[in-house]
Coordinates of C-alpha atoms and ligand atoms in Angstrom, one line a residue:
X1 CA 128.2 34.6 -78.5
X2 CA 125.4 37.0 -79.6
X3 CA 126.0 39.2 -76.5
X4 CA 129.7 39.2 -77.2
X5 CA 129.5 40.3 -80.8
X6 CA 127.1 43.1 -79.9
X7 CA 129.4 44.2 -77.1
X8 CA 132.3 44.1 -79.5
X9 CA 130.5 46.1 -82.1
X10 CA 129.8 49.0 -79.8
X11 CA 133.3 49.3 -78.5
X12 CA 135.1 52.5 -79.1
X13 CA 138.5 51.6 -80.7
X14 CA 140.8 54.4 -80.2
X15 CA 144.3 53.0 -80.1
X16 CA 145.9 50.5 -82.4
X17 CA 148.7 48.6 -80.7
X18 CA 151.1 46.5 -82.8
X19 CA 150.6 46.2 -86.5
X20 CA 149.4 44.1 -89.5
X21 CA 147.0 41.2 -89.0
X22 CA 148.2 40.8 -85.4
X23 CA 147.0 44.2 -84.4
X24 CA 145.4 44.4 -81.0
X25 CA 142.8 47.0 -80.4
X26 CA 142.7 48.8 -77.1
X27 CA 139.5 50.3 -75.6
X28 CA 140.5 53.7 -74.4
X29 CA 137.0 54.9 -73.5
X30 CA 135.7 53.6 -70.1
X31 CA 132.0 54.1 -70.5
X32 CA 130.0 51.5 -68.7
X33 CA 128.0 50.6 -71.7
X34 CA 131.0 49.8 -73.8
X35 CA 132.0 46.6 -72.3
X36 CA 129.8 43.7 -71.2
X37 CA 128.5 44.1 -67.7
X38 CA 129.8 42.1 -64.8
X39 CA 133.5 42.3 -65.5
X40 CA 134.7 41.2 -62.1
X41 CA 132.8 37.9 -61.6
X42 CA 136.0 36.1 -60.6
X43 CA 136.9 38.5 -57.8
X44 CA 140.4 39.8 -57.0
X45 CA 143.5 38.4 -55.4
X46 CA 146.9 39.3 -54.2
X47 CA 150.0 37.2 -53.7
X48 CA 153.8 36.7 -53.4
X49 CA 154.4 39.5 -50.9
X50 CA 157.9 41.2 -50.7
X51 CA 158.8 43.9 -48.2
X52 CA 157.9 46.6 -50.7
X53 CA 155.6 44.9 -53.1
X54 CA 152.6 42.5 -53.7
X55 CA 151.2 41.2 -56.9
X56 CA 147.6 42.2 -57.5
X57 CA 145.4 40.0 -59.8
X58 CA 142.0 40.0 -61.5
X59 CA 140.6 38.7 -64.7
X60 CA 137.8 40.3 -66.7
X61 CA 135.2 37.6 -67.3
X62 CA 131.6 38.7 -67.6
X63 CA 130.7 35.2 -68.8
X64 CA 133.2 33.1 -66.8
X65 CA 132.1 29.8 -68.3
X66 CA 132.9 31.0 -71.8
X67 CA 136.4 30.1 -73.0
X68 CA 137.1 33.8 -73.7
X69 CA 135.3 34.9 -70.6
X70 CA 132.7 36.7 -72.6
X71 CA 135.1 39.4 -73.5
X72 CA 135.7 40.9 -76.9
X73 CA 139.1 40.1 -78.5
X74 CA 140.6 43.5 -77.6
X75 CA 142.9 44.8 -74.9
X76 CA 141.2 46.7 -72.1
X77 CA 142.7 49.2 -69.7
X78 CA 142.2 48.3 -66.1
X79 CA 143.0 50.9 -63.4
X80 CA 144.1 49.7 -60.0
X81 CA 144.4 51.4 -56.6
X82 CA 146.1 50.6 -53.3
X83 CA 145.0 52.3 -50.2
X84 CA 145.7 52.1 -46.5
X85 CA 142.0 52.1 -45.7
X86 CA 139.1 50.1 -46.9
X87 CA 137.2 53.2 -48.2
X88 CA 140.1 54.3 -50.3
X89 CA 140.3 57.7 -48.7
X90 CA 144.1 57.3 -48.5
X91 CA 145.3 55.9 -51.9
X92 CA 149.0 55.4 -51.8
X93 CA 149.6 53.8 -55.2
X94 CA 147.6 53.7 -58.4
X95 CA 148.1 52.9 -62.0
X96 CA 146.7 51.3 -65.1
X97 CA 147.3 47.8 -66.5
X98 CA 146.2 46.2 -69.7
X99 CA 144.0 43.1 -69.8
X100 CA 144.9 41.3 -73.0
X101 CA 142.9 38.7 -74.8
X102 CA 146.0 36.5 -75.2
X103 CA 146.2 36.1 -71.4
X104 CA 142.4 35.7 -71.0
X105 CA 142.1 39.3 -69.9
X106 CA 143.9 38.6 -66.7
X107 CA 145.8 41.3 -65.0
X108 CA 149.0 41.0 -62.9
X109 CA 150.2 44.2 -61.3
X110 CA 153.5 44.3 -59.5
X111 CA 152.9 47.1 -57.1
X112 CA 156.2 48.6 -55.8
X113 CA 157.0 51.2 -53.3
X114 CA 155.0 49.8 -50.4
X115 CA 156.0 49.8 -46.8
X116 CA 157.2 46.6 -45.2
X117 CA 155.0 44.7 -42.7
X118 CA 152.0 46.8 -43.6
X119 CA 148.3 46.0 -44.4
X120 CA 146.8 47.5 -47.6
X121 CA 143.5 47.4 -49.5
X122 CA 143.2 47.3 -53.3
X123 CA 140.7 47.3 -56.0
X124 CA 140.4 47.5 -59.8
X125 CA 138.2 49.7 -62.1
X126 CA 137.3 49.0 -65.7
X127 CA 134.3 49.7 -67.9
X128 CA 132.7 51.9 -65.3
X129 CA 132.7 49.1 -62.8
X130 CA 134.6 48.6 -59.6
X131 CA 135.8 45.3 -58.3
X132 CA 135.5 43.9 -54.9
X133 CA 138.0 45.2 -52.4
X134 CA 140.9 42.9 -51.4
X135 CA 143.0 43.1 -48.3
X136 CA 146.7 42.3 -48.5
X137 CA 150.0 42.7 -46.6
X138 CA 153.6 43.1 -47.4
X139 CA 156.4 41.1 -45.9
X140 CA 158.6 42.4 -43.1
X141 CA 161.9 44.1 -44.1
X142 CA 164.7 41.7 -44.9
X143 CA 166.7 40.5 -41.9
X144 CA 164.4 42.3 -39.3
X145 CA 163.1 40.5 -36.3
X146 CA 159.5 39.4 -36.4
X147 CA 157.7 38.4 -33.2
X148 CA 154.7 36.6 -34.7
X149 CA 153.5 35.1 -38.0
X150 CA 150.2 33.3 -38.6
X151 CA 149.8 31.4 -41.8
X152 CA 147.2 29.0 -43.2
X153 CA 147.8 26.3 -45.7
X154 CA 145.6 24.1 -47.8
X155 CA 145.4 21.9 -50.9
X156 CA 143.1 19.6 -52.8
X157 CA 139.9 21.5 -53.4
X158 CA 137.9 19.3 -55.7
X159 CA 134.8 21.3 -56.6
X160 CA 132.5 18.4 -56.9
X161 CA 133.4 16.8 -53.6
X162 CA 132.3 19.5 -51.1
X163 CA 131.8 23.2 -50.4
X164 CA 134.6 25.5 -49.3
X165 CA 133.6 25.9 -45.7
X166 CA 137.3 25.6 -44.9
X167 CA 137.9 29.0 -46.3
X168 CA 135.2 30.6 -44.1
X169 CA 137.1 29.4 -41.1
X170 CA 140.5 30.2 -42.6
X171 CA 139.4 33.8 -43.2
X172 CA 138.2 34.0 -39.6
X173 CA 141.6 32.9 -38.5
X174 CA 143.0 36.1 -40.1
X175 CA 146.3 34.7 -41.4
X176 CA 149.1 36.9 -42.7
X177 CA 149.1 34.8 -45.8
X178 CA 147.8 31.6 -47.3
X179 CA 150.0 28.9 -48.7
X180 CA 148.3 26.7 -51.3
X181 CA 150.1 23.4 -52.0
X182 CA 148.5 22.1 -55.1
X183 CA 145.3 20.6 -56.7
X184 CA 143.6 24.0 -57.0
X185 CA 141.5 22.4 -59.7
X186 CA 140.8 18.9 -60.7
X187 CA 140.9 18.2 -64.4
X188 CA 138.7 15.1 -64.5
X189 CA 135.4 14.9 -66.5
X190 CA 132.2 15.5 -64.5
X191 CA 131.4 12.7 -62.1
X192 CA 127.9 12.5 -60.8
X193 CA 128.9 9.9 -58.2
X194 CA 129.1 11.5 -54.7
X195 CA 129.1 15.0 -56.2
X196 CA 127.6 17.8 -54.1
X197 CA 127.8 20.1 -57.2
X198 CA 128.9 19.6 -60.8
X199 CA 131.1 21.5 -63.2
X200 CA 129.8 21.5 -66.7
X201 CA 132.8 21.2 -69.0
X202 CA 134.4 17.9 -70.0
X203 CA 138.0 17.1 -69.1
X204 CA 140.1 20.0 -70.4
X205 CA 142.7 19.4 -73.0
X206 CA 143.2 22.9 -74.3
X207 CA 143.4 26.5 -73.0
X208 CA 139.7 27.2 -73.3
X209 CA 138.9 24.0 -71.4
X210 CA 141.2 24.9 -68.5
X211 CA 140.0 28.4 -68.4
X212 CA 136.4 27.2 -68.0
X213 CA 137.5 24.9 -65.2
X214 CA 139.4 27.6 -63.3
X215 CA 136.5 30.0 -63.8
X216 CA 134.1 27.4 -62.4
X217 CA 136.2 27.0 -59.2
X218 CA 136.9 30.7 -58.9
X219 CA 133.2 31.6 -59.1
X220 CA 132.8 30.1 -55.6
X221 CA 132.2 32.9 -53.1
X222 CA 134.0 31.3 -50.3
X223 CA 137.1 30.7 -52.4
X224 CA 136.9 34.4 -53.6
X225 CA 136.6 35.5 -50.0
X226 CA 139.7 33.7 -49.0
X227 CA 141.6 35.4 -51.8
X228 CA 140.1 38.8 -50.8
X229 CA 141.3 38.3 -47.2
X230 CA 145.0 37.8 -47.5
X231 CA 147.8 37.3 -50.0
X232 CA 148.3 33.8 -51.3
X233 CA 151.5 32.0 -52.2
X234 CA 150.9 29.1 -54.5
X235 CA 152.5 26.0 -56.0
X236 CA 150.8 23.4 -58.1
X237 CA 150.5 19.6 -58.0
X238 CA 149.4 17.2 -60.7
X239 CA 145.7 18.0 -61.1
X240 CA 146.3 21.5 -62.3
X241 CA 147.3 19.5 -65.5
X242 CA 146.6 15.8 -65.3
X243 CA 146.6 13.1 -62.7
X244 CA 150.0 11.8 -61.6
X245 CA 151.9 13.4 -64.4
X246 CA 155.7 13.5 -64.3
X247 CA 157.4 16.2 -66.5
X248 CA 156.4 15.3 -70.1
X249 CA 154.7 12.0 -69.2
X250 CA 151.1 11.7 -68.3
X251 CA 149.7 8.8 -66.4
X252 CA 148.9 6.9 -69.5
X253 CA 152.3 7.5 -71.1
X254 CA 150.8 9.0 -74.2
X255 CA 153.0 10.9 -76.7
X256 CA 155.1 13.4 -74.7
X257 CA 155.0 16.0 -77.5
X258 CA 151.2 15.9 -77.3
X259 CA 151.2 16.0 -73.5
X260 CA 153.5 19.0 -73.5
X261 CA 150.9 20.9 -75.6
X262 CA 148.3 20.1 -73.0
X263 CA 150.7 21.1 -70.2
X264 CA 151.4 24.4 -71.9
X265 CA 147.6 25.1 -72.0
X266 CA 147.2 24.1 -68.3
X267 CA 150.2 26.2 -67.1
X268 CA 148.9 29.3 -69.0
X269 CA 145.4 28.9 -67.5
X270 CA 147.0 28.6 -64.0
X271 CA 149.0 31.8 -64.6
X272 CA 145.9 33.6 -65.9
X273 CA 144.0 32.8 -62.7
X274 CA 146.6 33.2 -59.9
X275 CA 148.2 36.2 -58.2
X276 CA 151.8 35.0 -58.9
X277 CA 155.0 37.0 -59.4
X278 CA 156.4 34.3 -61.7
X279 CA 156.9 35.3 -65.3
X280 CA 154.2 34.0 -67.7
X281 CA 154.8 30.5 -69.1
X282 CA 156.8 30.1 -72.2
X283 CA 155.0 27.1 -73.9
X284 CA 155.1 24.2 -71.4
X285 CA 157.7 25.9 -69.2
X286 CA 157.1 28.1 -66.2
X287 CA 159.4 28.6 -63.3
X288 CA 157.3 28.8 -60.1
X289 CA 159.7 27.6 -57.5
X290 CA 161.0 30.4 -55.3
X291 CA 161.5 31.5 -51.7
X292 CA 159.2 33.6 -49.5
X293 CA 161.0 35.5 -46.8
X294 CA 159.4 36.8 -43.6
X295 CA 162.1 38.9 -42.0
X296 CA 164.5 37.0 -39.9
X297 CA 161.8 34.7 -38.6
X298 CA 161.0 32.4 -41.5
X299 CA 161.9 31.4 -45.0
X300 CA 159.6 29.3 -47.1
X301 CA 161.2 27.3 -49.9
X302 CA 158.3 26.9 -52.3
X303 CA 158.9 23.9 -54.6
X304 CA 157.6 22.5 -57.9
X305 CA 157.8 18.7 -57.8
X306 CA 155.9 18.1 -61.0
X307 CA 157.4 20.0 -63.9
X308 CA 160.9 18.6 -63.8
X309 CA 160.7 15.2 -62.1
X310 CA 162.3 12.1 -63.5
X311 CA 160.0 9.4 -65.0
X312 CA 158.5 7.1 -62.4
X313 CA 160.7 4.2 -61.4
X314 CA 160.0 0.5 -61.4
X315 CA 157.4 0.6 -64.2
X316 CA 156.6 -2.3 -66.5
X317 CA 154.3 -0.4 -68.8
X318 CA 154.8 0.3 -72.4
X319 CA 153.7 3.4 -74.3
X320 CA 149.9 3.9 -74.0
X321 CA 149.5 1.8 -70.8
X322 CA 148.7 3.3 -67.5
X323 CA 151.7 3.6 -65.1
X324 CA 151.6 1.9 -61.7
X325 CA 151.7 4.1 -58.6
X326 CA 152.4 1.4 -55.9
X327 CA 155.3 -0.9 -56.7
X328 CA 157.7 -3.4 -55.2
X329 CA 161.0 -1.8 -54.4
X330 CA 163.5 -1.8 -57.2
X331 CA 166.8 0.0 -58.0
X332 CA 165.1 2.8 -59.9
X333 CA 163.8 4.2 -56.6
X334 CA 167.4 4.7 -55.4
X335 CA 168.9 5.9 -58.7
X336 CA 171.2 8.9 -57.8
X337 CA 170.5 10.4 -61.3
X338 CA 166.7 10.5 -60.6
X339 CA 165.3 13.7 -59.0
X340 CA 161.8 14.7 -58.0
X341 CA 162.7 18.3 -58.5
X342 CA 165.0 18.0 -61.6
X343 CA 168.6 18.7 -61.0
X344 CA 168.6 22.5 -61.6
X345 CA 165.8 23.1 -59.0
X346 CA 167.4 20.6 -56.7
X347 CA 170.7 22.5 -56.9
X348 CA 168.8 25.8 -56.3
X349 CA 167.2 24.3 -53.2
X350 CA 170.4 22.9 -51.8
X351 CA 172.2 26.2 -52.4
X352 CA 169.3 28.1 -50.8
X353 CA 169.4 25.9 -47.7
X354 CA 173.1 26.4 -47.4
X355 CA 172.6 30.2 -47.4
X356 CA 169.4 30.7 -45.4
X357 CA 169.7 32.8 -42.2
X358 CA 166.0 32.4 -41.2
X359 CA 165.1 30.9 -37.8
X360 CA 162.5 28.6 -39.4
X361 CA 162.9 27.0 -42.8
X362 CA 159.6 25.7 -44.0
X363 CA 159.7 23.4 -47.0
X364 CA 156.5 24.3 -48.8
X365 CA 155.7 21.5 -51.2
X366 CA 153.1 19.1 -52.5
X367 CA 153.2 15.8 -50.7
X368 CA 154.3 13.4 -48.0
X369 CA 158.1 13.4 -47.6
X370 CA 158.6 11.2 -44.5
X371 CA 159.6 7.6 -45.5
X372 CA 156.4 5.6 -45.9
X373 CA 156.7 1.9 -46.6
X374 CA 153.2 0.5 -47.3
X375 CA 151.3 -2.7 -47.8
X376 CA 150.0 -3.9 -51.1
X377 CA 146.5 -2.6 -51.5
X378 CA 145.5 -6.1 -52.6
X379 CA 146.9 -7.6 -49.4
X380 CA 146.2 -5.1 -46.6
X381 CA 147.4 -7.6 -44.0
X382 CA 150.6 -8.4 -45.8
X383 CA 154.1 -7.0 -45.2
X384 CA 154.8 -3.3 -45.8
X385 CA 157.2 -3.9 -48.7
X386 CA 155.6 -1.6 -51.3
X387 CA 156.5 1.9 -52.4
X388 CA 154.4 4.8 -53.5
X389 CA 156.3 6.1 -56.5
X390 CA 154.4 9.3 -57.1
X391 CA 155.8 11.0 -53.9
X392 CA 159.4 11.5 -52.6
X393 CA 159.3 7.8 -51.8
X394 CA 159.8 7.2 -55.5
X395 CA 162.9 9.4 -55.6
X396 CA 164.8 8.4 -52.5
X397 CA 168.3 9.6 -53.6
X398 CA 166.8 13.0 -54.3
X399 CA 165.2 13.0 -50.8
X400 CA 168.4 11.9 -49.1
X401 CA 170.3 14.8 -50.7
X402 CA 167.8 17.1 -49.2
X403 CA 168.0 15.5 -45.8
X404 CA 171.8 15.5 -45.9
X405 CA 171.8 19.2 -46.7
X406 CA 169.6 20.0 -43.8
X407 CA 171.9 18.0 -41.6
X408 CA 175.3 18.9 -43.0
X409 CA 174.5 22.7 -43.3
X410 CA 172.9 22.7 -39.9
X411 CA 169.9 24.4 -41.4
X412 CA 167.9 26.2 -38.6
X413 CA 164.6 24.4 -37.8
X414 CA 163.6 22.7 -41.0
X415 CA 159.9 22.0 -41.1
X416 CA 157.8 20.5 -43.9
X417 CA 154.3 21.1 -45.0
X418 CA 152.5 19.2 -47.7
X419 CA 149.2 18.2 -49.3
X420 CA 148.3 15.7 -52.0
X421 CA 147.3 12.6 -50.0
X422 CA 143.9 13.9 -48.7
X423 CA 144.7 13.1 -45.1
X424 CA 146.0 14.9 -42.0
X425 CA 149.4 13.4 -41.2
X426 CA 152.0 14.5 -38.6
X427 CA 155.3 12.7 -38.7
X428 CA 159.0 13.0 -37.6
X429 CA 161.7 12.9 -40.2
X430 CA 165.0 11.3 -39.2
X431 CA 168.2 10.8 -41.1
X432 CA 171.3 8.8 -40.4
X433 CA 169.8 8.0 -37.0
X434 CA 169.2 11.6 -35.9
X435 CA 165.9 13.5 -35.6
X436 CA 165.8 16.1 -38.3
X437 CA 162.5 17.8 -39.0
X438 CA 158.8 17.5 -38.5
X439 CA 156.4 17.1 -41.4
X440 CA 152.8 18.2 -41.4
X441 CA 150.6 17.1 -44.3
X442 CA 147.0 18.1 -45.1
X443 CA 144.3 17.8 -45.0
X444 CA 142.3 18.4 -48.1
X445 CA 139.9 21.4 -48.5
X446 CA 137.3 19.1 -50.0
X447 CA 138.8 16.1 -51.8
X448 CA 137.8 12.7 -50.4
X449 CA 140.2 10.4 -48.7
X450 CA 142.9 9.1 -51.1
X451 CA 145.1 6.4 -49.6
X452 CA 142.6 4.1 -47.8
X453 CA 145.4 2.2 -46.0
X454 CA 147.2 5.2 -44.7
X455 CA 146.1 4.9 -41.1
X456 CA 146.6 1.1 -41.0
X457 CA 150.0 1.4 -42.7
X458 CA 151.3 4.0 -40.3
X459 CA 149.8 2.8 -37.0
X460 CA 152.9 0.9 -35.9
X461 CA 155.5 3.3 -37.4
X462 CA 157.0 5.4 -34.6
X463 CA 157.8 8.2 -37.0
X464 CA 154.1 8.7 -37.6
X465 CA 152.5 10.6 -34.7
X466 CA 149.1 11.2 -36.3
X467 CA 147.2 10.1 -39.4
X468 CA 143.5 10.5 -40.2
X469 CA 142.1 10.3 -43.7
X470 CA 138.4 10.5 -42.8
X471 CA 138.3 14.3 -42.2
X472 CA 139.0 17.3 -44.4
X473 CA 140.1 20.8 -43.6
X474 CA 143.3 23.0 -43.6
X475 CA 146.3 23.7 -41.5
X476 CA 147.2 26.8 -39.5
X477 CA 150.6 27.6 -38.1
X478 CA 151.5 30.3 -35.6
X479 CA 155.2 31.0 -35.8
X480 CA 157.3 32.8 -33.2
X481 CA 161.0 32.9 -32.7
X482 CA 160.7 30.2 -30.0
X483 CA 158.1 27.8 -31.5
X484 CA 155.7 26.8 -34.2
X485 CA 152.2 25.9 -33.1
X486 CA 150.6 23.7 -35.8
X487 CA 146.8 23.1 -35.8
X488 CA 145.0 20.7 -38.0
X489 CA 141.7 22.4 -38.6
X490 CA 138.9 19.9 -39.5
X491 CA 135.4 20.4 -40.7
X492 CA 132.4 18.7 -39.0
X493 CA 130.7 18.2 -42.4
X494 CA 132.6 19.1 -45.5
X495 CA 129.4 18.8 -47.6
X496 CA 127.9 21.7 -45.7
X497 CA 129.1 25.3 -46.6
X498 CA 128.1 26.5 -43.1
X499 CA 129.7 23.7 -41.1
X500 CA 131.9 24.3 -38.1
X501 CA 135.6 23.8 -37.8
X502 CA 137.5 22.5 -34.9
X503 CA 141.1 21.6 -33.9
X504 CA 141.6 18.0 -34.8
X505 CA 144.9 18.0 -33.1
X506 CA 147.7 20.5 -32.4
X507 CA 151.5 20.0 -32.2
X508 CA 154.2 22.4 -31.0
X509 CA 157.7 22.4 -32.5
X510 CA 160.2 24.3 -30.3
X511 CA 163.2 26.1 -31.6
X512 CA 166.2 23.8 -32.1
X513 CA 164.1 20.7 -31.2
X514 CA 163.3 18.7 -34.4
X515 CA 160.7 16.5 -32.7
X516 CA 157.2 17.8 -32.4
X517 CA 155.3 17.4 -29.1
X518 CA 151.5 17.3 -28.6
X519 CA 150.1 20.7 -27.7
Ligands
FE2_1 FE1 144.7 16.1 -54.4

């Protein structure tokens, strides 16, 4: 705090924006001594590529573990540059953005006028400092043929549970972009048990707390390197806010109004730390579902299955009691009025699927979607008559509407990727007795195994081709017009930042053949 007030007192305040008591001061001078040193501790990032545009991101945070990032409460101009070369000899776009205290001094620049299917380099300048250089790329022009796309996807990167070796290998794979499927942070209080490293702040309940948690994660050099290497496209899952939340209900069914205040803080902190094209949140509301188009080759339908989902079915709790995540089947799970996406997003998805002209249609979402009956954790040798209600399994009418649309609209090559369950799972989705789509889940970047019974539960299910929950890592997909080649990339030792990665297994999905085959 002392450093901050000194820094603030020497700032040159030249422009007064706004008026009255809400006036925001802008630093117009850019002398190095006028802002705290080390503005770019959280690195840079790019995301949500279009044929002519990418989003560039940074956040000024000289003291990242301070709720205000160690910044004075004034708006700061931040210059940005986009070049075709790493040394910035050929700058093709440049401009100035404002880092405002109300958004944690984050910057989101929508750079327009770029060439399709092109690689660019970018950086920011503020307070006499220059950020790290990021590398990004634009999407191919709409409707054009694309011969090859390589993407990587990951989820579940609990800071305390391991180092981010996965990202070193992901960077070496040189993907065109990275899909992140949720659990970018974990909101829990510090846990010493099995922790390889600790974050310092308690469970966040407000904006300051979530900012500190994101800053802790984003201080990791391997995570920063992964953002520097390629554009990211992100969705979120539960832990960006609170474990197993459903719309306005947290796991403990506390007061929804109070939870929505917490959700608003969490969504804002997510926005402040991610290179997303989405408009900033309005209170607890932020639309993040969207499509990513890669020429004629692929469309990614990026979903948000948390913000709008119906309450969990088959619960016997009352307010203030923890909800149950594994239940005996009951009519709630088949209720046609229930939706895991909420009806507006579900309608958007179904309409999008009816209209897509892409060769591959990749559902980019949080979790396991293939039907998964399971045994009672208390009776692991008993019948598989239990349902996991936190996934699509808890919203089966909603899931059937999706499957029916894929089938009835003859959607070209639907394929699902997911995270959430901290396991590598490859499975075949069928509907009305016909093969429909492959589903590839996981693994987790660091988070330990979740569903301990997963392998046992799926061993005798023909739909499940592969299931391992004792390894961590990421997924890599090479997409061409004729096939998708999916590799589960596992880490030898997730507790070692220098560990090796290897192909745990690989599957090939051929054009117009909805069943995967082993590579
Ligand atoms: Fe997770």
